[in-house]
CSV table of C-alpha atoms and ligand atoms in Angstrom, one decimal:
chain,number,residue,atom,x,y,z
V,13,MET,CA,0.4,-0.2,0.3
V,14,ARG,CA,1.5,3.8,-0.8
V,15,ARG,CA,0.7,6.1,1.6
V,16,ILE,CA,0.5,10.4,0.7
V,17,ARG,CA,1.2,11.8,4.1
V,18,PRO,CA,-1.3,14.1,4.9
V,19,VAL,CA,0.5,16.8,6.3
V,20,VAL,CA,3.1,16.8,3.8
V,21,THR,CA,0.4,16.9,1.0
V,22,ARG,CA,-1.3,20.0,3.4
V,23,ALA,CA,2.0,22.2,3.6
V,24,LEU,CA,2.8,21.8,0.0
V,25,GLN,CA,-1.5,23.3,-0.2
V,26,CYS,CA,-0.5,26.2,2.2
V,27,LEU,CA,2.0,27.6,0.2
V,28,ILE,CA,-0.1,27.5,-2.9
V,29,VAL,CA,-2.1,30.1,-1.6
V,30,LEU,CA,1.0,31.9,-0.1
V,31,ILE,CA,2.5,32.3,-3.0
V,32,LEU,CA,0.0,33.9,-4.5
V,33,PHE,CA,-0.5,36.0,-2.1
V,34,THR,CA,3.5,37.0,-2.3
V,35,GLY,CA,4.5,40.3,-3.5
V,36,CYS,CA,2.0,42.3,-1.4
V,37,PRO,CA,3.4,45.2,0.1
V,38,GLY,CA,3.3,46.3,3.8
V,39,GLN,CA,3.4,42.6,4.4
V,40,ALA,CA,3.5,41.1,8.1
V,41,PRO,CA,5.1,38.1,8.7
V,42,SER,CA,3.2,35.2,8.9
V,43,ARG,CA,2.5,32.5,11.4
V,44,SER,CA,1.8,28.9,10.6
V,45,GLU,CA,1.8,25.8,13.4
V,46,PHE,CA,0.4,22.3,13.2
V,47,VAL,CA,-2.5,22.7,14.8
V,48,LEU,CA,-6.6,20.9,14.2
V,49,GLY,CA,-4.5,18.1,12.6
V,50,THR,CA,-2.8,20.1,9.8
V,51,VAL,CA,-0.7,22.8,8.8
V,52,CYS,CA,-2.4,26.5,9.6
V,53,SER,CA,-1.1,29.8,8.8
V,54,VAL,CA,-2.2,32.8,9.2
V,55,ASN,CA,-0.9,36.5,7.6
V,56,LEU,CA,-2.8,39.3,8.8
V,57,TYR,CA,-1.6,43.3,6.9
V,58,GLU,CA,-1.4,46.0,8.6
V,59,GLY,CA,-1.7,46.4,12.0
V,60,GLY,CA,-1.3,42.7,13.0
V,61,SER,CA,0.7,42.3,15.8
V,62,GLN,CA,2.3,38.9,17.9
V,63,LYS,CA,-0.6,39.2,20.6
V,64,VAL,CA,-3.3,38.9,17.8
V,65,TYR,CA,-1.5,36.1,16.4
V,66,GLN,CA,-1.3,33.9,19.7
V,67,THR,CA,-4.9,35.0,20.7
V,68,ILE,CA,-5.9,33.1,17.0
V,69,PHE,CA,-3.5,29.8,17.4
V,70,ASP,CA,-4.5,29.1,21.0
V,71,ARG,CA,-7.9,29.9,19.9
V,72,LEU,CA,-7.5,27.2,16.9
V,73,ARG,CA,-5.8,24.7,19.9
V,74,GLU,CA,-8.6,25.1,22.3
V,75,ILE,CA,-10.9,24.5,19.4
V,76,GLU,CA,-9.0,21.3,18.7
V,77,ASN,CA,-9.2,20.1,22.2
V,78,LEU,CA,-12.7,20.1,22.6
V,79,MET,CA,-13.6,18.6,18.7
V,80,SER,CA,-10.5,16.6,18.2
V,81,ALA,CA,-11.9,12.7,17.8
V,82,SER,CA,-8.4,11.9,18.1
V,83,LEU,CA,-8.7,13.3,21.7
V,84,GLU,CA,-9.7,11.1,24.6
V,85,ASP,CA,-10.3,14.0,26.5
V,86,SER,CA,-12.3,16.4,24.4
V,87,ASP,CA,-15.4,16.9,24.4
V,88,ILE,CA,-15.7,14.7,21.0
V,89,GLY,CA,-13.6,11.9,22.8
V,90,ARG,CA,-15.8,12.5,26.2
V,91,VAL,CA,-19.0,11.6,23.9
V,92,ASN,CA,-17.8,8.9,21.8
V,93,ASN,CA,-16.4,7.2,25.0
V,94,ALA,CA,-20.0,7.2,26.5
V,95,ALA,CA,-22.4,6.7,24.2
V,96,GLY,CA,-25.2,4.5,24.8
V,97,ILE,CA,-24.3,5.1,28.5
V,98,GLU,CA,-24.6,8.9,29.8
V,99,ALA,CA,-25.1,12.0,28.5
V,100,VAL,CA,-21.8,14.3,28.4
V,101,ALA,CA,-21.5,17.8,30.0
V,102,VAL,CA,-19.8,19.8,26.9
V,103,HIS,CA,-18.5,23.2,26.0
V,104,PRO,CA,-21.0,25.8,24.1
V,105,ASP,CA,-18.8,25.7,21.3
V,106,THR,CA,-18.6,22.3,20.2
V,107,ILE,CA,-23.2,22.0,20.7
V,108,THR,CA,-22.6,25.1,18.1
V,109,VAL,CA,-20.8,23.5,15.4
V,110,LEU,CA,-23.1,20.0,16.1
V,111,LYS,CA,-26.5,21.6,15.8
V,112,ARG,CA,-24.7,22.8,12.5
V,113,ALA,CA,-23.6,19.5,11.5
V,114,ILE,CA,-26.5,18.0,12.2
V,115,TYR,CA,-28.4,20.7,10.0
V,116,PHE,CA,-26.0,20.0,6.5
V,117,ALA,CA,-26.9,16.1,7.2
V,118,GLU,CA,-30.7,16.6,7.4
V,119,LEU,CA,-30.2,18.8,3.7
V,120,SER,CA,-27.4,16.3,2.5
V,121,GLY,CA,-30.3,13.3,3.1
V,122,GLY,CA,-27.5,11.9,5.0
V,123,ALA,CA,-24.9,11.9,2.2
V,124,PHE,CA,-22.9,14.1,5.5
V,125,ASP,CA,-23.4,12.5,8.5
V,126,PRO,CA,-21.4,13.8,11.9
V,127,THR,CA,-21.7,10.6,13.0
V,128,VAL,CA,-20.0,8.7,10.5
V,129,GLY,CA,-17.3,7.7,13.2
V,130,PRO,CA,-16.7,4.2,13.3
V,131,LEU,CA,-16.6,4.0,10.0
V,132,VAL,CA,-13.4,6.4,9.7
V,133,LYS,CA,-12.3,4.6,12.3
V,134,LEU,CA,-13.0,1.3,10.8
V,135,TRP,CA,-11.0,2.7,7.5
V,136,GLY,CA,-8.1,4.4,9.2
V,137,ILE,CA,-7.1,6.5,6.4
V,138,GLY,CA,-4.5,8.9,6.5
V,139,THR,CA,-3.7,6.8,10.3
V,140,ASP,CA,-0.7,4.2,10.6
V,141,ALA,CA,-3.8,1.5,11.1
V,142,GLU,CA,-5.5,2.7,7.3
V,143,ARG,CA,-6.7,-0.5,5.2
V,144,ILE,CA,-9.7,-2.1,3.5
V,145,PRO,CA,-12.1,-3.7,6.0
V,146,ARG,CA,-14.1,-6.4,5.7
V,147,GLU,CA,-17.2,-6.8,3.8
V,148,GLU,CA,-19.1,-8.5,7.2
V,149,GLU,CA,-16.9,-5.5,8.9
V,150,ILE,CA,-18.7,-2.5,7.1
V,151,ALA,CA,-22.2,-3.8,7.6
V,152,ALA,CA,-22.2,-4.4,11.5
V,153,VAL,CA,-20.8,-0.9,11.5
V,154,LEU,CA,-23.8,0.8,9.6
V,155,PRO,CA,-26.8,0.6,11.8
V,156,LEU,CA,-24.6,3.1,13.9
V,157,ILE,CA,-24.3,5.9,12.1
V,158,ASN,CA,-27.3,7.9,12.4
V,159,TRP,CA,-27.5,11.8,13.6
V,160,ARG,CA,-30.8,11.3,14.2
V,161,ASP,CA,-29.6,9.0,17.5
V,162,ILE,CA,-27.4,12.2,18.8
V,163,GLY,CA,-29.2,13.4,21.6
V,164,ILE,CA,-28.7,17.4,22.2
V,165,ASP,CA,-29.5,18.5,25.9
V,166,GLU,CA,-29.0,22.6,25.0
V,167,ASP,CA,-30.2,24.1,29.0
V,168,ALA,CA,-27.6,21.2,30.4
V,169,CYS,CA,-25.3,22.0,27.2
V,170,THR,CA,-25.1,18.2,27.5
V,171,VAL,CA,-24.7,15.8,24.1
V,172,PHE,CA,-25.5,12.2,23.9
V,173,LEU,CA,-25.2,9.6,21.9
V,174,THR,CA,-28.0,7.2,22.5
V,175,GLN,CA,-26.4,3.9,20.4
V,176,PRO,CA,-23.4,2.2,21.8
V,177,GLY,CA,-21.0,1.9,19.6
V,178,MET,CA,-21.1,5.7,17.7
V,179,ARG,CA,-18.9,7.8,17.7
V,180,LEU,CA,-19.2,11.6,16.7
V,181,ASP,CA,-16.7,12.7,14.2
V,182,LEU,CA,-16.8,16.9,13.0
V,183,GLY,CA,-13.0,16.3,10.7
V,184,ALA,CA,-15.4,17.5,7.5
V,185,ILE,CA,-16.6,21.3,9.9
V,186,ALA,CA,-14.3,22.1,12.3
V,187,LYS,CA,-11.6,23.6,10.4
V,188,GLY,CA,-14.8,25.9,8.9
V,189,TYR,CA,-15.8,26.7,12.1
V,190,ALA,CA,-12.1,27.3,13.4
V,191,ALA,CA,-11.2,29.4,10.0
V,192,ASP,CA,-14.7,31.9,11.6
V,193,GLU,CA,-13.2,32.1,14.8
V,194,ALA,CA,-10.2,33.4,13.9
V,195,ALA,CA,-11.9,36.0,11.6
V,196,ARG,CA,-13.8,37.1,14.0
V,197,ILE,CA,-10.3,37.6,16.6
V,198,ILE,CA,-9.3,39.3,13.4
V,199,LYS,CA,-11.9,41.7,12.6
V,200,ALA,CA,-12.3,42.8,16.7
V,201,ALA,CA,-8.9,43.2,16.4
V,202,HIS,CA,-9.8,46.2,13.8
V,203,ILE,CA,-7.6,44.4,11.1
V,204,LYS,CA,-9.1,44.6,7.7
V,205,ARG,CA,-7.0,42.3,5.7
V,206,ALA,CA,-6.1,38.5,6.2
V,207,LEU,CA,-5.5,35.4,4.9
V,208,ILE,CA,-6.5,32.4,6.8
V,209,ASP,CA,-5.0,28.8,5.4
V,210,LEU,CA,-6.1,26.1,8.0
V,211,GLY,CA,-4.6,23.3,5.9
V,212,GLY,CA,-6.6,24.4,2.6
V,213,ASN,CA,-9.2,26.2,4.3
V,214,ILE,CA,-9.7,29.2,3.4
V,215,LEU,CA,-11.1,32.6,4.6
V,216,VAL,CA,-9.7,35.8,2.8
V,217,LEU,CA,-10.2,39.3,4.8
V,218,GLY,CA,-10.9,42.4,2.8
V,219,ALA,CA,-8.7,42.9,0.2
V,220,LYS,CA,-5.6,43.9,-1.5
V,221,ARG,CA,-4.5,46.7,-0.6
V,222,ASP,CA,-4.8,48.4,-4.1
V,223,GLY,CA,-9.0,47.6,-3.7
V,224,THR,CA,-8.9,44.8,-6.1
V,225,PRO,CA,-9.5,41.0,-5.4
V,226,TRP,CA,-7.9,38.6,-4.0
V,227,ARG,CA,-6.0,35.9,-5.8
V,228,VAL,CA,-6.0,32.6,-4.5
V,229,GLY,CA,-5.3,28.8,-6.6
V,230,ILE,CA,-7.9,26.4,-6.1
V,231,GLN,CA,-6.0,23.0,-5.4
V,232,ASN,CA,-5.7,20.5,-8.2
V,233,PRO,CA,-6.9,17.7,-7.2
V,234,ALA,CA,-5.3,15.9,-9.9
V,235,GLU,CA,-1.7,16.5,-8.4
V,236,GLY,CA,-1.9,16.3,-4.5
V,237,ARG,CA,1.5,18.7,-4.5
V,238,GLY,CA,-0.1,21.7,-4.1
V,239,ALA,CA,-0.4,22.7,-8.0
V,240,TYR,CA,-3.4,24.5,-8.4
V,241,PHE,CA,-5.8,24.6,-11.9
V,242,GLY,CA,-7.6,27.9,-11.1
V,243,ILE,CA,-7.7,31.1,-9.4
V,244,ALA,CA,-10.1,32.4,-7.8
V,245,GLU,CA,-10.5,36.4,-7.0
V,246,ALA,CA,-12.7,36.9,-3.6
V,247,ALA,CA,-12.7,39.7,-1.2
V,248,ASP,CA,-14.4,38.9,2.4
V,249,LYS,CA,-14.7,35.0,1.2
V,250,THR,CA,-14.4,31.7,2.2
V,251,LEU,CA,-12.9,28.8,-0.2
V,252,VAL,CA,-12.9,24.9,0.8
V,253,THR,CA,-11.9,22.1,-1.3
V,254,SER,CA,-13.3,18.6,-0.9
V,255,GLY,CA,-11.7,15.8,-2.4
V,256,VAL,CA,-9.8,12.6,-3.5
V,257,TYR,CA,-6.0,14.7,-2.7
V,258,GLU,CA,-6.3,14.8,0.6
V,259,ARG,CA,-6.2,11.8,2.8
V,260,PHE,CA,-5.8,8.1,0.7
V,261,PHE,CA,-3.9,5.3,-0.2
V,262,GLU,CA,-3.6,3.1,-2.9
V,263,SER,CA,-4.1,-0.9,-2.9
V,264,GLY,CA,-4.1,-3.2,-6.3
V,265,GLY,CA,-4.5,0.3,-7.8
V,266,LYS,CA,-7.8,1.6,-6.8
V,267,ARG,CA,-7.0,4.8,-4.5
V,268,TYR,CA,-9.6,4.3,-1.8
V,269,HIS,CA,-9.8,8.4,0.0
V,270,HIS,CA,-11.4,9.4,3.6
V,271,ILE,CA,-14.7,10.6,2.1
V,272,LEU,CA,-17.2,7.7,3.0
V,273,SER,CA,-20.6,7.2,2.4
V,274,PRO,CA,-22.7,6.2,5.3
V,275,ARG,CA,-24.9,4.4,2.9
V,276,ASP,CA,-23.0,1.7,2.0
V,277,GLY,CA,-19.4,2.6,3.8
V,278,TYR,CA,-17.1,3.0,1.3
V,279,PRO,CA,-15.4,5.6,-0.1
V,280,VAL,CA,-17.5,8.0,-2.4
V,281,ASP,CA,-17.3,7.1,-5.9
V,282,ARG,CA,-19.6,10.2,-8.2
V,283,GLY,CA,-16.5,10.5,-10.6
V,284,LEU,CA,-15.6,13.3,-8.7
V,285,LEU,CA,-11.8,14.6,-7.7
V,286,SER,CA,-13.2,17.2,-5.7
V,287,VAL,CA,-15.5,19.9,-5.1
V,288,THR,CA,-14.7,23.6,-4.3
V,289,ILE,CA,-17.1,25.5,-2.3
V,290,ILE,CA,-16.9,29.2,-2.5
V,291,GLY,CA,-19.2,31.7,0.0
V,292,ASP,CA,-19.4,33.7,3.3
V,293,SER,CA,-19.2,31.3,6.3
V,294,SER,CA,-16.3,28.7,6.7
V,295,ILE,CA,-18.3,26.2,8.8
V,296,ASP,CA,-21.3,25.7,6.1
V,297,ALA,CA,-18.7,26.1,3.0
V,298,ASP,CA,-16.4,23.2,4.8
V,299,ALA,CA,-20.1,21.3,5.6
V,300,LEU,CA,-20.6,22.0,1.6
V,301,SER,CA,-17.6,21.0,0.2
V,302,THR,CA,-18.0,17.4,1.8
V,303,SER,CA,-21.6,16.9,1.4
V,304,LEU,CA,-21.4,18.1,-2.5
V,305,PHE,CA,-18.4,15.8,-3.4
V,306,ALA,CA,-20.8,12.5,-1.3
V,307,LEU,CA,-23.9,14.1,-3.1
V,308,GLY,CA,-22.1,13.9,-6.0
V,309,TYR,CA,-22.7,16.5,-9.1
V,310,GLU,CA,-26.7,15.8,-10.1
V,311,ALA,CA,-27.8,16.2,-5.9
V,312,GLY,CA,-24.9,18.5,-5.3
V,313,SER,CA,-25.5,21.3,-7.5
V,314,VAL,CA,-29.2,21.7,-7.1
V,315,LEU,CA,-28.0,21.6,-3.0
V,316,ALA,CA,-25.9,24.6,-4.2
V,317,GLU,CA,-28.1,26.7,-6.3
V,318,SER,CA,-30.7,26.7,-3.4
V,319,LEU,CA,-28.4,28.5,-1.3
V,320,ALA,CA,-27.5,31.7,-1.0
V,321,ASN,CA,-24.1,33.3,-1.6
V,322,THR,CA,-22.9,29.9,-2.4
V,323,GLU,CA,-20.9,28.9,-4.9
V,324,ALA,CA,-19.4,25.1,-6.7
V,325,ILE,CA,-17.3,24.0,-8.5
V,326,PHE,CA,-16.6,20.2,-9.7
V,327,VAL,CA,-13.7,18.9,-11.1
V,328,PHE,CA,-14.5,15.4,-13.2
V,329,THR,CA,-12.2,12.5,-13.2
V,330,ASP,CA,-11.7,13.2,-16.8
V,331,LEU,CA,-10.7,16.6,-15.4
V,332,SER,CA,-14.0,18.6,-16.3
V,333,VAL,CA,-14.4,21.3,-15.4
V,334,ARG,CA,-18.6,22.0,-13.9
V,335,GLY,CA,-20.0,25.1,-11.5
V,336,THR,CA,-23.0,26.6,-10.1
V,337,SER,CA,-24.8,29.1,-12.1
V,338,GLY,CA,-22.1,31.8,-10.3
V,339,ALA,CA,-18.9,30.0,-10.2
V,340,PHE,CA,-17.7,31.4,-13.4
V,341,GLY,CA,-17.6,34.9,-13.0
V,342,ASN,CA,-14.1,35.0,-10.4
V,343,PHE,CA,-12.7,31.4,-11.5
V,344,THR,CA,-11.0,30.9,-14.3
V,345,ILE,CA,-8.8,28.4,-15.3
V,346,THR,CA,-5.2,28.1,-15.4
V,347,ASP,CA,-4.0,24.8,-16.1
V,348,ASP,CA,-4.5,23.5,-20.3
V,349,SER,CA,-5.4,20.3,-18.8
V,350,PHE,CA,-8.9,21.2,-17.4
V,351,SER,CA,-11.6,22.2,-19.6
V,352,ILE,CA,-14.8,23.8,-18.9
V,353,HIS,CA,-17.5,20.8,-19.2
V,354,ALA,CA,-19.6,20.6,-22.8
V,355,ASP,CA,-22.8,20.8,-20.8
V,356,ALA,CA,-22.3,23.8,-18.6
V,357,TYR,CA,-22.7,26.9,-20.2
P,23,ADP,P1,-10.1,17.8,5.0
P,23,ADP,O1,-10.8,17.7,6.7
P,23,ADP,O2,-9.5,17.0,4.7
P,23,ADP,O3,-9.7,18.9,4.7
P,23,ADP,P2,-12.9,17.6,4.4
P,23,ADP,O4,-13.4,18.8,4.8
P,23,ADP,O5,-13.8,17.4,3.2
P,23,ADP,O6,-12.0,17.3,4.6
P,23,ADP,O7,-13.5,16.2,5.4
P,23,ADP,C1,-13.2,14.9,5.8
P,23,ADP,C2,-13.2,14.4,6.8
P,23,ADP,O8,-14.6,14.0,7.4
P,23,ADP,C3,-12.8,13.1,6.6
P,23,ADP,O9,-11.5,12.9,7.0
P,23,ADP,C4,-13.7,12.2,8.2
P,23,ADP,O10,-13.2,12.9,9.3
P,23,ADP,C5,-15.0,13.2,8.0
P,23,ADP,N1,-15.9,12.1,7.3
P,23,ADP,C6,-15.7,11.4,5.9
P,23,ADP,N2,-16.3,10.5,5.6
P,23,ADP,C7,-18.0,11.9,6.0
P,23,ADP,C8,-19.2,11.9,5.7
P,23,ADP,N3,-19.9,11.5,4.6
P,23,ADP,N4,-19.6,13.2,6.3
P,23,ADP,C9,-19.5,13.6,7.6
P,23,ADP,N5,-17.7,13.8,8.0
P,23,ADP,C10,-17.2,13.1,6.6
P,24,MG,MG1,-15.6,20.2,4.9
């Protein structure tokens, strides 16, 4: 089995954006740390101080300590360990993110499901334990995946997983929440222009000094090497990509990636390499990029069109590209191997 180290991929991915951002005069030094399971970079332009950077990265670490499924003593770890036994008191932030995850679970008809944890653990993709599970192992965990079995008591601030063996996993949404939190801190410090890149989960605040939008590279999902296949012009926007290039292993010439179908228990295969969401809220864009990747183009584009201020860019395995009605307004393909799908107009 060939395993691509996600950390390396992520670090390269961060470079994409940073490369495009170089050459901005008056740029304060950026700061990068490994947190939330990935390389997170923040670049504050004009007025950034070490104090603000520290507040941001402390907050990112706090979110990781609450919401990581791999930490036993995080809120999510404790809720998982008490599945089928008892309700667990959690931080209000955990309830906020969980409620949003449940909202997208319902909206996506269960293609996105924060109770996907038992499957994530079984496949172990991106960990030393990654493997193709036996069919009966998959069949055994599928009944545990159902967001309707999450009990939230907002007054008591508790979460209860009603079935033993259930496991929450907020890996598809927590980085988006963290990006929104970083943006909130930056705005409160009266910094008007900034770049937040949490392992490819990007949020740009303001525009360039001359008033023109930032130019943000969109991950080339066929390369997985930090190359970008197009550029989006964006100001005060978030750009989030989900795809097959992030965490995967290969066996018998087949790629097994990390977005899993709660319906059949296998990595989702809908002929897509990636989905990029361009929107206003990073928690929503993060949940949506995973949701649309899991739903596929037909249902995913219908869902995206129904949402305000939300554009989606779908990359298919043949490197053709489709987008929602406003997607190509501020997005240009720069790599010749990609082309706009013939039916996309
Ligand atoms: P990344 O976090 O790598 O940027 P995503 O936002 O698409 O990518 O999240 C993928 C992660 O979400 C997986 O690693 C896993 O933890 C979790 N996950 C996998 N399948 C699903 C699913 N169907 N619904 C919700 N979360 C999922
Ligand atoms: Mg996501």
